[in-house]
mmCIF file of C-alpha atoms and ligand atoms in Angstrom:
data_model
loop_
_atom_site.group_PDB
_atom_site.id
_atom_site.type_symbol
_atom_site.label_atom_id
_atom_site.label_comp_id
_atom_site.label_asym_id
_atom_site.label_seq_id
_atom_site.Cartn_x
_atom_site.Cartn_y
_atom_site.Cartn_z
ATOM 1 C CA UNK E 735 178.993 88.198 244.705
ATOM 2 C CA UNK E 736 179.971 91.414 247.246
ATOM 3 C CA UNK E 737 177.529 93.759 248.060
ATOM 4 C CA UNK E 738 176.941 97.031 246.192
ATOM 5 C CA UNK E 739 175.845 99.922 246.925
ATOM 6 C CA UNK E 740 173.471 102.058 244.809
ATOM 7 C CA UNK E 741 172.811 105.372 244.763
ATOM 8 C CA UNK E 742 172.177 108.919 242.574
ATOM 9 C CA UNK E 743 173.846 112.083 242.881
ATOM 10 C CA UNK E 744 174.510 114.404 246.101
ATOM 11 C CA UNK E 745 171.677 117.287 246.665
ATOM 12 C CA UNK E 746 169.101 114.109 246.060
ATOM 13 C CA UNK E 747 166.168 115.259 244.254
ATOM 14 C CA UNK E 748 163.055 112.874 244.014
ATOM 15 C CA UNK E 749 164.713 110.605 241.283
ATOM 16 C CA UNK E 750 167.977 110.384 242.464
ATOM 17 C CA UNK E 751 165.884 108.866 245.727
ATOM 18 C CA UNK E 752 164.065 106.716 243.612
ATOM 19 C CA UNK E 753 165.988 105.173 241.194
ATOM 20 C CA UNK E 754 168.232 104.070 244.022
ATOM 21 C CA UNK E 755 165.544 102.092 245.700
ATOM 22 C CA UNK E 756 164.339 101.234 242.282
ATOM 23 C CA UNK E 757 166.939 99.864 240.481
ATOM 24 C CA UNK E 758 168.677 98.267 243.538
ATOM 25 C CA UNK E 759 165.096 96.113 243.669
ATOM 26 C CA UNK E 760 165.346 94.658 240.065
ATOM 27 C CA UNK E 761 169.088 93.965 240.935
ATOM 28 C CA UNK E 762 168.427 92.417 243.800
ATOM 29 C CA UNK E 763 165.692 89.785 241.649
ATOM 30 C CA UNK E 764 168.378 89.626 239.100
ATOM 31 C CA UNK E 765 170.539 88.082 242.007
ATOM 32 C CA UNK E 766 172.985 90.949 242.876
ATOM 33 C CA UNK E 767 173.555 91.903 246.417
ATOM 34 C CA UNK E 768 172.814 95.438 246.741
ATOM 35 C CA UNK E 769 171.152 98.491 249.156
ATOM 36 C CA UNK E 770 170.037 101.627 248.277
ATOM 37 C CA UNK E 771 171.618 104.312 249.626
ATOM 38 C CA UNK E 772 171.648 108.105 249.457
ATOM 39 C CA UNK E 773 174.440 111.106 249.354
ATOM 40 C CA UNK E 774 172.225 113.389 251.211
ATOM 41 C CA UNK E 775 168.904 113.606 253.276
ATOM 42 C CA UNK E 776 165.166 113.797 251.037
ATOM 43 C CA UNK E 777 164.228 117.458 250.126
ATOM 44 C CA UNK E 778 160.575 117.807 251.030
ATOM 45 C CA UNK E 779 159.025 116.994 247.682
ATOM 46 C CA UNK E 780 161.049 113.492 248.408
ATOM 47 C CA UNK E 781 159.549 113.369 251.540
ATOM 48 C CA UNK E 782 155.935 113.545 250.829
ATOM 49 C CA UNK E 783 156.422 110.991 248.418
ATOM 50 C CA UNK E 784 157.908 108.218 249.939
ATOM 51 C CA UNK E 785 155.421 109.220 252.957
ATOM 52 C CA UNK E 786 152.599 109.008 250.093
ATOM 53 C CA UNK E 787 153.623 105.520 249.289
ATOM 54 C CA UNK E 788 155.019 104.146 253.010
ATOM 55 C CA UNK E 789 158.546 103.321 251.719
ATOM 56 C CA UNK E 790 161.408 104.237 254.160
ATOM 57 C CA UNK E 791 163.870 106.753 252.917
ATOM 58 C CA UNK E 792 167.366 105.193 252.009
ATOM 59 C CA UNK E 793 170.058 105.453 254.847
ATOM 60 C CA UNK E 794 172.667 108.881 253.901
ATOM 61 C CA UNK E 795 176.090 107.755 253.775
ATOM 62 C CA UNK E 796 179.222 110.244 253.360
ATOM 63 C CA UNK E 797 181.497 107.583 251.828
ATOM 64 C CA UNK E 798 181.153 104.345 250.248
ATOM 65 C CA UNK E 799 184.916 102.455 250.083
ATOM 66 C CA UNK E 800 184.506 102.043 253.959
ATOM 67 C CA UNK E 801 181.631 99.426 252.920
ATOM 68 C CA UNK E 802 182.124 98.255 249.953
ATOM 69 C CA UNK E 803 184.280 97.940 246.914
ATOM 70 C CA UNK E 804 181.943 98.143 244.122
ATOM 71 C CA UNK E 805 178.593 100.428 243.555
ATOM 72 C CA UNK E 806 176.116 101.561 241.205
ATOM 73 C CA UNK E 807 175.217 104.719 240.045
ATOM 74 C CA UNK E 808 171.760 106.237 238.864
ATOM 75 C CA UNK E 809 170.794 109.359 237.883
ATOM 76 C CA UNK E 810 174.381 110.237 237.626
ATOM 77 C CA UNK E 811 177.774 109.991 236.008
ATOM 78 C CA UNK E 812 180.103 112.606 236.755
ATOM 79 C CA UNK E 813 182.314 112.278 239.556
ATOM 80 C CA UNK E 814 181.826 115.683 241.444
ATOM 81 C CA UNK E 815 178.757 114.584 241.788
ATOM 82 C CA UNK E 816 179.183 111.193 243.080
ATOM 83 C CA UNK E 817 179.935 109.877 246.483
ATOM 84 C CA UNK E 818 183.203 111.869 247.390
ATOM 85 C CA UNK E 819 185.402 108.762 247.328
ATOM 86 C CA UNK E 820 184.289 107.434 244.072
ATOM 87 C CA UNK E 821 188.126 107.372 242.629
ATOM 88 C CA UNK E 822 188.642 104.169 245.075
ATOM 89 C CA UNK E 823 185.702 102.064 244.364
ATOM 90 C CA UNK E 824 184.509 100.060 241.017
ATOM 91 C CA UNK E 825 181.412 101.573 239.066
ATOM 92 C CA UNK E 826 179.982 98.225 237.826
ATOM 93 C CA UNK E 827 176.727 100.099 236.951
ATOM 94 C CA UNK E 828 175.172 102.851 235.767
ATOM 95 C CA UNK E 829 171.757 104.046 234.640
ATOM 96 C CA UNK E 830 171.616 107.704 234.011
ATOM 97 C CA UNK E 831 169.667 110.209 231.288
ATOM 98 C CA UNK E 832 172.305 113.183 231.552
ATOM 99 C CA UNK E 833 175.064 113.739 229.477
ATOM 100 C CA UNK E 834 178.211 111.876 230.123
ATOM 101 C CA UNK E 835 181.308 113.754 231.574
ATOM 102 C CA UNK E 836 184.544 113.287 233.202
ATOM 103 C CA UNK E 837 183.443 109.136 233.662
ATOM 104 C CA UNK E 838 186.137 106.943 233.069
ATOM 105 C CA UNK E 839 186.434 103.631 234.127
ATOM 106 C CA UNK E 840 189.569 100.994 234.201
ATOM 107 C CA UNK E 841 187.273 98.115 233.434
ATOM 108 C CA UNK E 842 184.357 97.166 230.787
ATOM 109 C CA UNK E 843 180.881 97.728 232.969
ATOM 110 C CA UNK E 844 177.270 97.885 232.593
ATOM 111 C CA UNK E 845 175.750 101.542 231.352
ATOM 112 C CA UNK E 846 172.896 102.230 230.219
ATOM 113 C CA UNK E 847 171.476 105.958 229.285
ATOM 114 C CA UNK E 848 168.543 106.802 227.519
ATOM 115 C CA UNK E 849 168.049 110.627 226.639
ATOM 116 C CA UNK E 850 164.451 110.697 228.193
ATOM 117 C CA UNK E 851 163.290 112.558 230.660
ATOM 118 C CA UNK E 852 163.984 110.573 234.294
ATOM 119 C CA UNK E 853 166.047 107.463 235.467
ATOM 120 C CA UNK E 854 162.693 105.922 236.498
ATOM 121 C CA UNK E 855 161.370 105.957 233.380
ATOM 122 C CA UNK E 856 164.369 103.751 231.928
ATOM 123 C CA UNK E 857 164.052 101.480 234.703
ATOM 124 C CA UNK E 858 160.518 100.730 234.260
ATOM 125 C CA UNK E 859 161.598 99.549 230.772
ATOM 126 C CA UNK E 860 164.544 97.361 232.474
ATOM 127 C CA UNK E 861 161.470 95.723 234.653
ATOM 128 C CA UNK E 862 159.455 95.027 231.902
ATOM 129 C CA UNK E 863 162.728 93.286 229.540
ATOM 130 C CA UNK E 864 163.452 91.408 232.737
ATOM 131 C CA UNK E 865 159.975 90.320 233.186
ATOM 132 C CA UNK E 866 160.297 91.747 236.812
ATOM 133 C CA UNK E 867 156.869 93.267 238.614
ATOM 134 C CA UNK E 868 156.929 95.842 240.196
ATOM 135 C CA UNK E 869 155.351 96.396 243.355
ATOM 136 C CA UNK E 870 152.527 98.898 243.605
ATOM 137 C CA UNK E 871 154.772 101.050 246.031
ATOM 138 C CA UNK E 872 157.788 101.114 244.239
ATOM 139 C CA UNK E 873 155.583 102.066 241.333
ATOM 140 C CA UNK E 874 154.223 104.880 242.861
ATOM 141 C CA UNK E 875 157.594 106.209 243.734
ATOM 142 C CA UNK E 876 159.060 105.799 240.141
ATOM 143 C CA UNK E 877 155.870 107.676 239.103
ATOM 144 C CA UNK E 878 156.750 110.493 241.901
ATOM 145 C CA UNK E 879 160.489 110.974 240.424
ATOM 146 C CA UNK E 880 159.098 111.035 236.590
ATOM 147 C CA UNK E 881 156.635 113.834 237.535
ATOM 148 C CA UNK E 882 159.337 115.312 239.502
ATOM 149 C CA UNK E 883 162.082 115.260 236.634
ATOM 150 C CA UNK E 884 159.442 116.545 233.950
ATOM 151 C CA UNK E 885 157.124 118.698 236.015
ATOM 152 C CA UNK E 886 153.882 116.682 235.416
ATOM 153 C CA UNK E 887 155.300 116.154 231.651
ATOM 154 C CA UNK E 888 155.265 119.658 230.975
ATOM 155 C CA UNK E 889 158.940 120.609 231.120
ATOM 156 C CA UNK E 890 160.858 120.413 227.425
ATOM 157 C CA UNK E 891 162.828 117.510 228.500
ATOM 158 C CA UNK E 892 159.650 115.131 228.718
ATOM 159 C CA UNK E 893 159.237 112.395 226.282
ATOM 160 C CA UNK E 894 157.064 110.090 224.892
ATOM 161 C CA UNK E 895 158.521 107.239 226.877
ATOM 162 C CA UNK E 896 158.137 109.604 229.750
ATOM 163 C CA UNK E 897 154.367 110.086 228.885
ATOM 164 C CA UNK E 898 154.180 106.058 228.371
ATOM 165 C CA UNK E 899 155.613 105.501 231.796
ATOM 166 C CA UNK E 900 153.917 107.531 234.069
ATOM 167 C CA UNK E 901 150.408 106.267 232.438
ATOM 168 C CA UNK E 902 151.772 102.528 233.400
ATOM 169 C CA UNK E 903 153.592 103.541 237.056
ATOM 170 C CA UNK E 904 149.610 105.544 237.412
ATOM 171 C CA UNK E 905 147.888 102.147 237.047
ATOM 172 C CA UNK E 906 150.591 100.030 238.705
ATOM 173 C CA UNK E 907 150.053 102.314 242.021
ATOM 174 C CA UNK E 908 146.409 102.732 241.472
ATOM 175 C CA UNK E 909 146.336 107.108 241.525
ATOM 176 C CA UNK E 910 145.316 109.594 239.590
ATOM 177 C CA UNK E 911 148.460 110.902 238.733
ATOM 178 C CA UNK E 912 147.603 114.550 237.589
ATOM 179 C CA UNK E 913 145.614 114.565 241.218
ATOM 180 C CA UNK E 914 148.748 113.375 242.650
ATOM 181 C CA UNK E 915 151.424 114.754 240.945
ATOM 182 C CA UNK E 916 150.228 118.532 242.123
ATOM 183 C CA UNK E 917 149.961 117.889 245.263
ATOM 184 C CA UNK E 918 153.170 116.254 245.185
ATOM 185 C CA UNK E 919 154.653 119.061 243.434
ATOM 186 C CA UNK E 920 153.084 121.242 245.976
ATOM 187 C CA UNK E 921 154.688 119.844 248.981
ATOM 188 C CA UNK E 922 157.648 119.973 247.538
ATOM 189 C CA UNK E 923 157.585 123.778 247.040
ATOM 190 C CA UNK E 924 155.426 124.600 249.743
ATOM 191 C CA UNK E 925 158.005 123.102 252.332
ATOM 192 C CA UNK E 926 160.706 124.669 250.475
ATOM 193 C CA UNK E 927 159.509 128.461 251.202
ATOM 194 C CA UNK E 928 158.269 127.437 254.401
ATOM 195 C CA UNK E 929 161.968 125.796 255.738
ATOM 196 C CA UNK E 930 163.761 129.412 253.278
ATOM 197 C CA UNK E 931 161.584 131.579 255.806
ATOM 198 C CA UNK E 932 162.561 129.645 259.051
ATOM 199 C CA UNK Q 306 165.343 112.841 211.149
ATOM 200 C CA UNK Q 307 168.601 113.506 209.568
ATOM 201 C CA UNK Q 308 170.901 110.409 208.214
ATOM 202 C CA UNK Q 309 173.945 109.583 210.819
ATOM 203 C CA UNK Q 310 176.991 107.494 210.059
ATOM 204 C CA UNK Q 311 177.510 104.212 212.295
ATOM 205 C CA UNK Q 312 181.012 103.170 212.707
ATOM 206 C CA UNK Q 313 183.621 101.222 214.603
ATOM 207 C CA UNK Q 314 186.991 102.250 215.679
ATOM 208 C CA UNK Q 315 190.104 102.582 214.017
ATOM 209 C CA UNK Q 316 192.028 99.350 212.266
ATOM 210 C CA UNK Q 317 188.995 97.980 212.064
ATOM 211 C CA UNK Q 318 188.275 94.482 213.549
ATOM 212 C CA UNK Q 319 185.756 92.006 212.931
ATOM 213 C CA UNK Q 320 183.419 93.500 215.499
ATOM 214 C CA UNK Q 321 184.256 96.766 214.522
ATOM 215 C CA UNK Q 322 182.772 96.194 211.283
ATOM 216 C CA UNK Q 323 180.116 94.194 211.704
ATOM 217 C CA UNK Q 324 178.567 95.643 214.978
ATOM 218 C CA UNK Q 325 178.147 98.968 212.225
ATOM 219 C CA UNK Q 326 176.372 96.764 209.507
ATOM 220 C CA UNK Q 327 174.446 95.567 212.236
ATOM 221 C CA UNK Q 328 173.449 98.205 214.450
ATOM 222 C CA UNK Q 329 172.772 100.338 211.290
ATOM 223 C CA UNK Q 330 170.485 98.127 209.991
ATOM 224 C CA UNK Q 331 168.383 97.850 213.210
ATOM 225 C CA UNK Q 332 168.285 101.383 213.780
ATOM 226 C CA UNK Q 333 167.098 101.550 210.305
ATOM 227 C CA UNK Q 334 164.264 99.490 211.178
ATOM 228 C CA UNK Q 335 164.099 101.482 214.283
ATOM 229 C CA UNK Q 336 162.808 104.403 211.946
ATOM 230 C CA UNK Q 337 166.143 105.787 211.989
ATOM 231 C CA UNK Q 338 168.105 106.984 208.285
ATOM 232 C CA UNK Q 339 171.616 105.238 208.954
ATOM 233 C CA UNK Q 340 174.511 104.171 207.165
ATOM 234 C CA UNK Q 341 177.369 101.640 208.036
ATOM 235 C CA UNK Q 342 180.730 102.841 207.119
ATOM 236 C CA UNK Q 343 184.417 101.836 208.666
ATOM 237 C CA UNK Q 344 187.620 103.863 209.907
ATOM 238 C CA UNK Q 345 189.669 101.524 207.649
ATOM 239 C CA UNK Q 346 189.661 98.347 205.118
ATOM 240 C CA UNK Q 347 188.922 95.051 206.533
ATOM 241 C CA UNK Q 348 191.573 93.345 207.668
ATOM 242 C CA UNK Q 349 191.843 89.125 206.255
ATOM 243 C CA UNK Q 350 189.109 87.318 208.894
ATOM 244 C CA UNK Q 351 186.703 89.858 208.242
ATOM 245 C CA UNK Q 352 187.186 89.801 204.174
ATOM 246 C CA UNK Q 353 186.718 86.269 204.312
ATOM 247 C CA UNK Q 354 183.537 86.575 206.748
ATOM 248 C CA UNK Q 355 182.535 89.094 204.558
ATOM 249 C CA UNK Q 356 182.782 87.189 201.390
ATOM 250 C CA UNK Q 357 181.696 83.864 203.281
ATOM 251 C CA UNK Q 358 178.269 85.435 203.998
ATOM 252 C CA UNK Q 359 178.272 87.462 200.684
ATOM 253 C CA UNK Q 360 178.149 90.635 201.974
ATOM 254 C CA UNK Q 361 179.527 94.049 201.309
ATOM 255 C CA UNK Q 362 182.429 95.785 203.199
ATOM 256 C CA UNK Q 363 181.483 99.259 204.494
ATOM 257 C CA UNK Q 364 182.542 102.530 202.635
ATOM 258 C CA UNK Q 365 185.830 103.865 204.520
ATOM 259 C CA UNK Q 366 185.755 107.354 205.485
ATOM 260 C CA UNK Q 367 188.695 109.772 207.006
ATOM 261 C CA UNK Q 368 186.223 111.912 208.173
ATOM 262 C CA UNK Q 369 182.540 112.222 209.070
ATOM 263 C CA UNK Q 370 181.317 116.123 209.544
ATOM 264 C CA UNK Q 371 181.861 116.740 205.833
ATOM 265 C CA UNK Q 372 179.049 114.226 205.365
ATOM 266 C CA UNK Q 373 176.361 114.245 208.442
ATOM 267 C CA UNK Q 374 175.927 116.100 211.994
ATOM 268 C CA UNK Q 375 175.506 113.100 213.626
ATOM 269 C CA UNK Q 376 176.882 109.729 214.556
ATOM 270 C CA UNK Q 377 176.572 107.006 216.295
ATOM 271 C CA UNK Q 378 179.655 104.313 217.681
ATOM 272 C CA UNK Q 379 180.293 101.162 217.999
ATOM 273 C CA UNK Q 380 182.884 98.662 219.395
ATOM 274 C CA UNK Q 381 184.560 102.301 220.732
ATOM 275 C CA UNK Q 382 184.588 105.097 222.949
ATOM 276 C CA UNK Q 383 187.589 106.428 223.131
ATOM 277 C CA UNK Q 384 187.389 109.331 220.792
ATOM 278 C CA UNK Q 385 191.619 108.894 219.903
ATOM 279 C CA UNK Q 386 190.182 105.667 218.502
ATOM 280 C CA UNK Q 387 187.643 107.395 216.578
ATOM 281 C CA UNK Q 388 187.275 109.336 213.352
ATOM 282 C CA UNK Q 389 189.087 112.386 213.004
ATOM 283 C CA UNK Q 390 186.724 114.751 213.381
ATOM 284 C CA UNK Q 391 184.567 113.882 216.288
ATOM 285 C CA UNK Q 392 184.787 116.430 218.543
ATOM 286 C CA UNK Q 393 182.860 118.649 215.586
ATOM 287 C CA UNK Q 394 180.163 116.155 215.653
ATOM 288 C CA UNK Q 395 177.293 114.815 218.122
ATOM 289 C CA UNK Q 396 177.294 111.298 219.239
ATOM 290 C CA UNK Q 397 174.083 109.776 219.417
ATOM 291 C CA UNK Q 398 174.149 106.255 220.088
ATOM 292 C CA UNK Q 399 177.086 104.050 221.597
ATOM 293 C CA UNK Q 400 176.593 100.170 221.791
ATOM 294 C CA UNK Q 401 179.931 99.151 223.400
ATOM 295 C CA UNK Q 402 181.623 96.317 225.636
ATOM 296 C CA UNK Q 403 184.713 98.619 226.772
ATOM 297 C CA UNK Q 404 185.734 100.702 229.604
ATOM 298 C CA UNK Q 405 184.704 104.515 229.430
ATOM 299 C CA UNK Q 406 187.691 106.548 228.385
ATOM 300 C CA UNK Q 407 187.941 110.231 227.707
ATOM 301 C CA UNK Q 408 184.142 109.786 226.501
ATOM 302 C CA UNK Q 409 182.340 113.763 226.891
ATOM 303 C CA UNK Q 410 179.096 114.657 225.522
ATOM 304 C CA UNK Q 411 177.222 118.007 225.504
ATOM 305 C CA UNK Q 412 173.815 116.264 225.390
ATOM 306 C CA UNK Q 413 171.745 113.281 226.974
ATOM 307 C CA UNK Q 414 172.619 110.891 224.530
ATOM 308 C CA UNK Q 415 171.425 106.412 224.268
ATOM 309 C CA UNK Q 416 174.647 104.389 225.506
ATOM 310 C CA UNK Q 417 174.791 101.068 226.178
ATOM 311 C CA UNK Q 418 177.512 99.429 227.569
ATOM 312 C CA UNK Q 419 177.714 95.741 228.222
ATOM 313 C CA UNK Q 420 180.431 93.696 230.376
ATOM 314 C CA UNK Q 421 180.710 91.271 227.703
ATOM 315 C CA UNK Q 422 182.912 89.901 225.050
ATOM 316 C CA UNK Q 423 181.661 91.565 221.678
ATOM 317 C CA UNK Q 424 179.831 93.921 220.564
ATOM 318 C CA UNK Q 425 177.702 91.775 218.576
ATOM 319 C CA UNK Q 426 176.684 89.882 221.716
ATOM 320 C CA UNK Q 427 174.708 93.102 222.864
ATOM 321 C CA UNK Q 428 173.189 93.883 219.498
ATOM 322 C CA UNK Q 429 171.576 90.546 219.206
ATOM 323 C CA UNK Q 430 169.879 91.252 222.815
ATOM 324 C CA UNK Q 431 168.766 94.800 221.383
ATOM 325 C CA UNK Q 432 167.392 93.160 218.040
ATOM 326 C CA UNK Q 433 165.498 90.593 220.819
ATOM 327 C CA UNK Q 434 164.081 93.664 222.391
ATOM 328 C CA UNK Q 435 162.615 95.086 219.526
ATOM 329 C CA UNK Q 436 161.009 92.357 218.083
ATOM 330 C CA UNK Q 437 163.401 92.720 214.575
ATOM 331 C CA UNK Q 438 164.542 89.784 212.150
ATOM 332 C CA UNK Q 439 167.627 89.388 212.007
ATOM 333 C CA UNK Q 440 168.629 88.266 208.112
ATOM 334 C CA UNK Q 441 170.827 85.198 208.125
ATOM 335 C CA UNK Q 442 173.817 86.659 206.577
ATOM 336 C CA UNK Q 443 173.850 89.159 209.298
ATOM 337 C CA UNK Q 444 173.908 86.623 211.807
ATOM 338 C CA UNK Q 445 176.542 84.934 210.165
ATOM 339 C CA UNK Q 446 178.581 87.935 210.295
ATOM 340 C CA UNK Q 447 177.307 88.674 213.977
ATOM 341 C CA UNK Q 448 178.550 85.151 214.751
ATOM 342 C CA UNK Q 449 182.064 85.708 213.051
ATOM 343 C CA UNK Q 450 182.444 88.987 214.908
ATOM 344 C CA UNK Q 451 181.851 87.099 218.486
ATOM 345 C CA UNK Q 452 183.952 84.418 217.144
ATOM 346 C CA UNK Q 453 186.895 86.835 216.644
ATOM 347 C CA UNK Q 454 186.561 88.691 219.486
ATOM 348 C CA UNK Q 455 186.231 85.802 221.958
ATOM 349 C CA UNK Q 456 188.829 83.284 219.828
ATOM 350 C CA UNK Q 457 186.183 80.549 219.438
ATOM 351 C CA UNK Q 458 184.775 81.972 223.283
ATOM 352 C CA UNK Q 459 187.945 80.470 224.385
ATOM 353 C CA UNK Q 460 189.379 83.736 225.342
ATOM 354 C CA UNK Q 461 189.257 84.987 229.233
ATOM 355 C CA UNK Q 462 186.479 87.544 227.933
ATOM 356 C CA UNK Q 463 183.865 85.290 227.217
ATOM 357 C CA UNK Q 464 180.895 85.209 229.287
ATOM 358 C CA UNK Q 465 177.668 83.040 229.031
ATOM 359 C CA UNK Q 466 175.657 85.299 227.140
ATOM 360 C CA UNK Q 467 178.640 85.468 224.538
ATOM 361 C CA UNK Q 468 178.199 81.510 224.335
ATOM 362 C CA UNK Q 469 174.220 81.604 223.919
ATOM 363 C CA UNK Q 470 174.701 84.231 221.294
ATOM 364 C CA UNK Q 471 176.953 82.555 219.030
ATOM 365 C CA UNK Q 472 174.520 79.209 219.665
ATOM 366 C CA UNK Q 473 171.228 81.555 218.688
ATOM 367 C CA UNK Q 474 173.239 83.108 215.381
ATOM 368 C CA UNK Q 475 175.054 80.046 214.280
ATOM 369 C CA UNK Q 476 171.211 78.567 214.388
ATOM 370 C CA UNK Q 477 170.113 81.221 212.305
ATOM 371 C CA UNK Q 478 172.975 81.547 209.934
ATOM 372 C CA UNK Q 479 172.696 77.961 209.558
ATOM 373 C CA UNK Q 480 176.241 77.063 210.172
ATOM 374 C CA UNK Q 481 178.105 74.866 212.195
ATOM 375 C CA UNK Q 482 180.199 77.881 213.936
ATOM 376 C CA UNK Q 483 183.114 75.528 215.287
ATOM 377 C CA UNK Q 484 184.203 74.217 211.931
ATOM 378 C CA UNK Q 485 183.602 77.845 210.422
ATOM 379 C CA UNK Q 486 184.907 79.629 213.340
ATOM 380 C CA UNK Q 487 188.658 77.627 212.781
ATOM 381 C CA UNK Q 488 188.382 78.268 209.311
ATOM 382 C CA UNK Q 489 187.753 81.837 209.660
ATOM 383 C CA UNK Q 490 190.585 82.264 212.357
ATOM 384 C CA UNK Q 491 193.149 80.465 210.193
ATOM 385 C CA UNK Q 492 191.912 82.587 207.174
ATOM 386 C CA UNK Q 493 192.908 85.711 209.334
ATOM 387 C CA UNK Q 494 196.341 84.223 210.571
ATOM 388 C CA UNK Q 495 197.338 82.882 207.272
ATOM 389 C CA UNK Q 496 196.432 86.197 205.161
ATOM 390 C CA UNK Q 497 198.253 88.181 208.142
ATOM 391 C CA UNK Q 498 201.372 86.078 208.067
ATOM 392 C CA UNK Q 499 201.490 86.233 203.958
ATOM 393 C CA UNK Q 500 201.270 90.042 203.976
ATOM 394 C CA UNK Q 501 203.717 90.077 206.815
ATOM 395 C CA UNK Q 502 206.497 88.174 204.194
ATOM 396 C CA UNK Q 503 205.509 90.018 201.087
HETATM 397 MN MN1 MN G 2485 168.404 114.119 239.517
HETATM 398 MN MN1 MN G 2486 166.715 112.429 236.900
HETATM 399 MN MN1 MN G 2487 187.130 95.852 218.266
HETATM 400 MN MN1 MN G 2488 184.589 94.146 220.081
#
């Protein structure tokens, strides 16, 4: 099998990030070939996390057919904002909790969307039918993009998978995720006015 | 929660049919007020599936938005292979093994998309999931659809977990799927040829 690459949508928030490195993992034990890669550099909230948990943040790349023929996409479906020479290369899979728009596809491939609030939160439930662990670092990262996505469960797009998950990723990662998740939440803004005043 | 129509595409196939019957009776025990219906009349293999495993064909509709807001497809995306009247209506569910054509939603919506060779063949994975019975003349018709779709999983479609799934229904259907898998074939090329002369 050629490698793939996987990766979320350009602008990279905290699950975008995430369910890159995430899903590319349980790929990768499912016996794919596949890196995580990014369309754009951390933002800060991104940052703190994967310093939080010691995972290395994926390498950026501007274009994917250069590489590879075939990728995966999380977080994600529409072309404008994919990698910017999607039209040449073979989605094969796709994991993704927005609405579905302008995707089309030449050939049958793997999709799976969930209307709940985070990528993360669906691939913690592709772990568990896969029997997969999930390693405590990984686990505190999908917990990272699920508090990102729903603001600490508050925002209106939270569900009760969402709740479910981040209870499980908590224990997984051993933290206190309300603890955690405010901090996290105020790196990421506290960064952001600091690098607007600069 | 309001009751949505589950349907295949237009002309209805085997899997067309059957993946509604089947899906809407999972979702069903998913909590979920459903009901199967069809974009057409079975055509001669399904009728004699149908009346094999004693079950009822679906209710044909023209059109869907004079009945529910809602729906959920099967065996389809492609909404010129759909009913009439979907652009008035939200999709809420797609179980599919086709490329994504022309496919646009407003909302996050559950889609799963397999690369295999029926429909049916990802429905019995999502009744595994769940933990739901499947009733034997379900399976039976689950196993006809795969059957149809895969001609006998000799066609260039079939993948390994088509095979396994027509081994796990035929066990549960209790039937001996090559001898009724010819006979249903022939049933559908015979009935097609007589109409075809008359
Ligand atoms: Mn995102
Ligand atoms: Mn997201
Ligand atoms: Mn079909
Ligand atoms: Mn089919």
């Amino acid at each position: 099998m050629s490698k793939e690459l996987v990766f979320g949508h350009q602008n990279p928030d905290t699950d975008a990030i995430v369910a890159a490195k995430a899903f590319s993992y349980l790929q990768n034990k499912l016996g794919y070939d596949t890196e995580a890669v990014a369309l754009g550099e951390p933002n800060a909230e991104t940052q703190f996390a994967l310093k939080h948990f010691n995972e290395p943040a994926p390498r950026v790349i501007e274009q994917a057919g250069n590489e590879v023929d075939a990728v995966m996409l999380v977080d994600h479906n529409e072309p404008q904002q994919s990698v910017s020479d999607l039209a040449d290369l073979t989605v094969t899979h796709v994991v993704d909790h927005h609405r579905i728009a302008n995707f089309n596809t030449a050939q049958p491939l793997w999709y799976t969307a969930r209307p709940v609030g985070c990528s993360s939160t669906i691939i913690l439930d592709l772990f568990k039918e896969n029997g997969i662990d999930i390693p405590a670092n990984l686990a505190g990262l999908m917990l990272s993009a699920i508090i990102s996505d729903t603001l600490l469960l508050k925002s209106p797009t939270t569900t009760p998978a969402d709740e479910k998950a981040v209870k499980e990723l908590a224990q997984i990662a051993d933290v206190d995720y309300e603890t955690y998740g405010l901090e996290m939440l105020k790196a990421g803004t506290d960064l952001a006015s600091k690098s607007d005043l600069e």
